[in-house]
Amino acid sequence: MAILKKKEELDGLQIDNDVMKYIATNVKSNIRELEGALTKIVALSRLKKKEVNVTLAEEALKDLISPDDKKQVTPELIIDVIAEHFNITSNDIYSINKSRNIAFPRQIAMYMCRKLTELSLSDIGKLMGNRDHTTVLHGIDKIETNMKKDASMQNTIDVLMKKINP
């Protein structure tokens, strides 16, 4: 509560005590997540032009607070998260476009689908725009090789894994 009060004071906010209690009791991992939760609620409040209350807080933090409702990791979820991360559309990943800014995220999607789902290489290929299983295998190998050589690549994969399955 003290951390949230300090953040409220520093940001010049007026947040109801019930909302503060809701955040404090449901977000327990670390200070950054506490402050992030408050920021997320305020942002949603401004976006929807609604007053900050417990209902709005529940809506804003539903993905953060209910990790017990284990998110079903689907290929669609993986592709959506990767597309958002690389600032492209899901349709770009499914497309035949071979430009680097599309092919690279597609290869990451292939890698993540293989690691996080039970899909076969052929099924992943079909999902990624009717690609052959050897194309999928090549994409996965390329990502694994890059991860060994490049720490930033490993970091990118770690970030995406956390976004997909916190």
XYZ file of N, CA, C and O in Angstrom, residues 53-111:
236
model
N -12.209 2.896 -10.569
C -12.893 2.187 -9.486
C -12.476 0.720 -9.531
O -11.719 0.314 -10.404
N -12.962 -0.066 -8.593
C -12.541 -1.467 -8.491
C -12.941 -2.248 -9.749
O -12.178 -3.084 -10.237
N -14.109 -1.964 -10.308
C -14.563 -2.658 -11.524
C -13.597 -2.407 -12.676
O -13.216 -3.328 -13.393
N -13.197 -1.147 -12.834
C -12.237 -0.800 -13.885
C -10.890 -1.467 -13.605
O -10.237 -1.969 -14.524
N -10.495 -1.500 -12.342
C -9.230 -2.142 -11.958
C -9.270 -3.633 -12.298
O -8.301 -4.180 -12.819
N -10.391 -4.283 -12.019
C -10.532 -5.706 -12.344
C -10.395 -5.934 -13.845
O -9.726 -6.863 -14.283
N -11.029 -5.053 -14.619
C -10.956 -5.174 -16.079
C -9.526 -4.965 -16.577
O -9.012 -5.737 -17.384
N -8.870 -3.940 -16.059
C -7.515 -3.602 -16.502
C -6.501 -4.680 -16.142
O -5.556 -4.933 -16.891
N -6.712 -5.337 -15.011
C -5.712 -6.277 -14.509
C -6.105 -7.743 -14.671
O -5.441 -8.624 -14.132
N -7.172 -8.009 -15.411
C -7.662 -9.397 -15.498
C -6.594 -10.362 -16.012
O -6.487 -11.467 -15.520
N -5.778 -9.940 -16.949
C -4.730 -10.824 -17.475
C -3.564 -10.973 -16.493
O -2.862 -11.968 -16.485
N -3.383 -9.987 -15.646
C -2.279 -10.003 -14.686
C -2.642 -10.781 -13.421
O -1.814 -11.460 -12.842
N -3.907 -10.671 -13.025
C -4.329 -11.205 -11.738
C -4.811 -12.648 -11.802
O -4.696 -13.376 -10.850
N -5.332 -13.080 -12.915
C -5.869 -14.444 -12.936
C -4.981 -15.404 -13.712
O -5.435 -16.067 -14.622
N -3.701 -15.491 -13.355
C -2.867 -16.474 -14.026
C -3.230 -17.898 -13.620
O -2.750 -18.841 -14.209
N -4.099 -18.059 -12.605
C -4.579 -19.391 -12.255
C -5.423 -19.939 -13.408
O -5.447 -21.129 -13.654
N -6.136 -19.030 -14.085
C -6.853 -19.431 -15.286
C -5.787 -19.535 -16.370
O -5.639 -18.635 -17.175
N -5.021 -20.605 -16.327
C -3.880 -20.787 -17.223
C -4.302 -20.498 -18.646
O -5.255 -21.076 -19.156
N -3.601 -19.563 -19.275
C -3.896 -19.202 -20.645
C -3.613 -20.398 -21.538
O -2.549 -20.997 -21.453
N -4.578 -20.753 -22.358
C -4.388 -21.841 -23.306
C -3.433 -21.333 -24.388
O -3.710 -20.350 -25.054
N -2.291 -21.992 -24.523
C -1.322 -21.577 -25.529
C -1.713 -22.215 -26.852
O -1.614 -23.425 -27.030
N -2.191 -21.372 -27.758
C -2.601 -21.838 -29.082
C -1.673 -21.218 -30.120
O -1.051 -20.180 -29.850
N -1.605 -21.816 -31.293
C -0.795 -21.207 -32.354
C -1.258 -19.780 -32.659
O -0.438 -18.903 -32.922
N -2.561 -19.556 -32.586
C -3.102 -18.219 -32.870
C -2.601 -17.204 -31.844
O -2.222 -16.097 -32.199
N -2.584 -17.605 -30.562
C -2.074 -16.727 -29.508
C -0.595 -16.410 -29.764
O -0.173 -15.257 -29.692
N 0.173 -17.435 -30.073
C 1.599 -17.265 -30.347
C 1.800 -16.278 -31.494
O 2.584 -15.330 -31.387
N 1.072 -16.475 -32.574
C 1.209 -15.617 -33.756
C 0.776 -14.188 -33.444
O 1.449 -13.229 -33.841
N -0.317 -14.037 -32.700
C -0.779 -12.690 -32.338
C 0.256 -11.952 -31.500
O 0.533 -10.775 -31.739
N 0.836 -12.628 -30.526
C 1.838 -12.000 -29.650
C 3.081 -11.615 -30.455
O 3.618 -10.514 -30.309
N 3.527 -12.504 -31.326
C 4.716 -12.224 -32.133
C 4.446 -11.082 -33.104
O 5.276 -10.178 -33.262
N 3.285 -11.103 -33.731
C 2.929 -10.031 -34.671
C 2.917 -8.682 -33.952
O 3.487 -7.704 -34.445
N 2.307 -8.646 -32.776
C 2.255 -7.404 -32.008
C 3.666 -6.957 -31.615
O 4.017 -5.787 -31.739
N 4.499 -7.897 -31.190
C 5.864 -7.579 -30.766
C 6.677 -6.966 -31.910
O 7.459 -6.041 -31.696
N 6.501 -7.504 -33.119
C 7.284 -7.023 -34.264
C 6.551 -5.961 -35.080
O 7.001 -5.584 -36.160
N 5.404 -5.527 -34.554
C 4.636 -4.469 -35.203
C 4.225 -4.824 -36.641
O 4.366 -4.015 -37.562
N 3.759 -6.050 -36.808
C 3.204 -6.496 -38.079
C 1.835 -7.110 -37.772
O 1.435 -7.169 -36.614
N 1.124 -7.574 -38.795
C -0.177 -8.193 -38.539
C -0.034 -9.713 -38.549
O 0.924 -10.251 -39.115
N -1.007 -10.372 -37.969
C -1.022 -11.843 -37.996
C -1.076 -12.324 -39.446
O -0.445 -13.321 -39.799
N -1.823 -11.613 -40.265
C -1.933 -11.989 -41.683
C -0.585 -11.937 -42.393
O -0.347 -12.700 -43.325
N 0.291 -11.023 -41.957
C 1.642 -10.967 -42.535
C 2.369 -12.296 -42.301
O 3.063 -12.798 -43.181
N 2.213 -12.850 -41.107
C 2.890 -14.107 -40.772
C 2.347 -15.244 -41.632
O 3.095 -16.099 -42.094
N 1.038 -15.234 -41.878
C 0.425 -16.278 -42.708
C 0.716 -16.092 -44.195
O 0.587 -17.023 -44.975
N 1.120 -14.889 -44.588
C 1.253 -14.540 -46.008
C 2.459 -15.204 -46.680
O 3.282 -15.842 -46.029
N 2.562 -14.987 -47.993
C 3.696 -15.526 -48.755
C 4.863 -14.541 -48.793
O 5.903 -14.847 -49.358
N 4.687 -13.384 -48.189
C 5.719 -12.350 -48.163
C 7.016 -12.917 -47.584
O 7.031 -13.489 -46.506
N 8.109 -12.738 -48.329
C 9.402 -13.285 -47.897
C 10.381 -12.217 -47.425
O 11.547 -12.505 -47.188
N 9.904 -10.980 -47.275
C 10.820 -9.924 -46.821
C 11.273 -10.240 -45.388
O 10.553 -10.853 -44.606
N 12.470 -9.800 -45.067
C 13.085 -10.138 -43.780
C 12.218 -9.737 -42.586
O 12.128 -10.477 -41.616
N 11.588 -8.543 -42.680
C 10.798 -8.079 -41.533
C 9.528 -8.918 -41.313
O 8.890 -8.797 -40.276
N 9.186 -9.777 -42.264
C 8.052 -10.705 -42.099
C 8.573 -12.132 -41.873
O 8.077 -12.857 -41.001
N 9.569 -12.540 -42.649
C 10.074 -13.918 -42.578
C 10.694 -14.226 -41.215
O 10.500 -15.316 -40.672
N 11.405 -13.274 -40.653
C 12.049 -13.482 -39.353
C 11.021 -13.741 -38.238
O 11.118 -14.744 -37.532
N 10.004 -12.867 -38.084
C 8.974 -13.169 -37.078
C 8.240 -14.486 -37.374
O 7.871 -15.210 -36.446
N 8.068 -14.814 -38.647
C 7.417 -16.072 -39.017
C 8.250 -17.259 -38.523
O 7.717 -18.230 -37.991
N 9.574 -17.157 -38.680
C 10.453 -18.231 -38.201
C 10.376 -18.349 -36.675
O 10.369 -19.456 -36.136
N 10.302 -17.222 -36.009
C 10.143 -17.248 -34.553
C 8.817 -17.914 -34.196
O 8.744 -18.726 -33.280
N 7.768 -17.593 -34.949
C 6.455 -18.207 -34.704
C 6.532 -19.717 -34.904
O 5.947 -20.484 -34.126
N 7.252 -20.146 -35.921
C 7.423 -21.582 -36.161
C 8.127 -22.230 -34.960
O 7.699 -23.269 -34.461
N 9.192 -21.592 -34.512
C 9.966 -22.095 -33.374
C 9.084 -22.189 -32.127
O 9.068 -23.203 -31.435
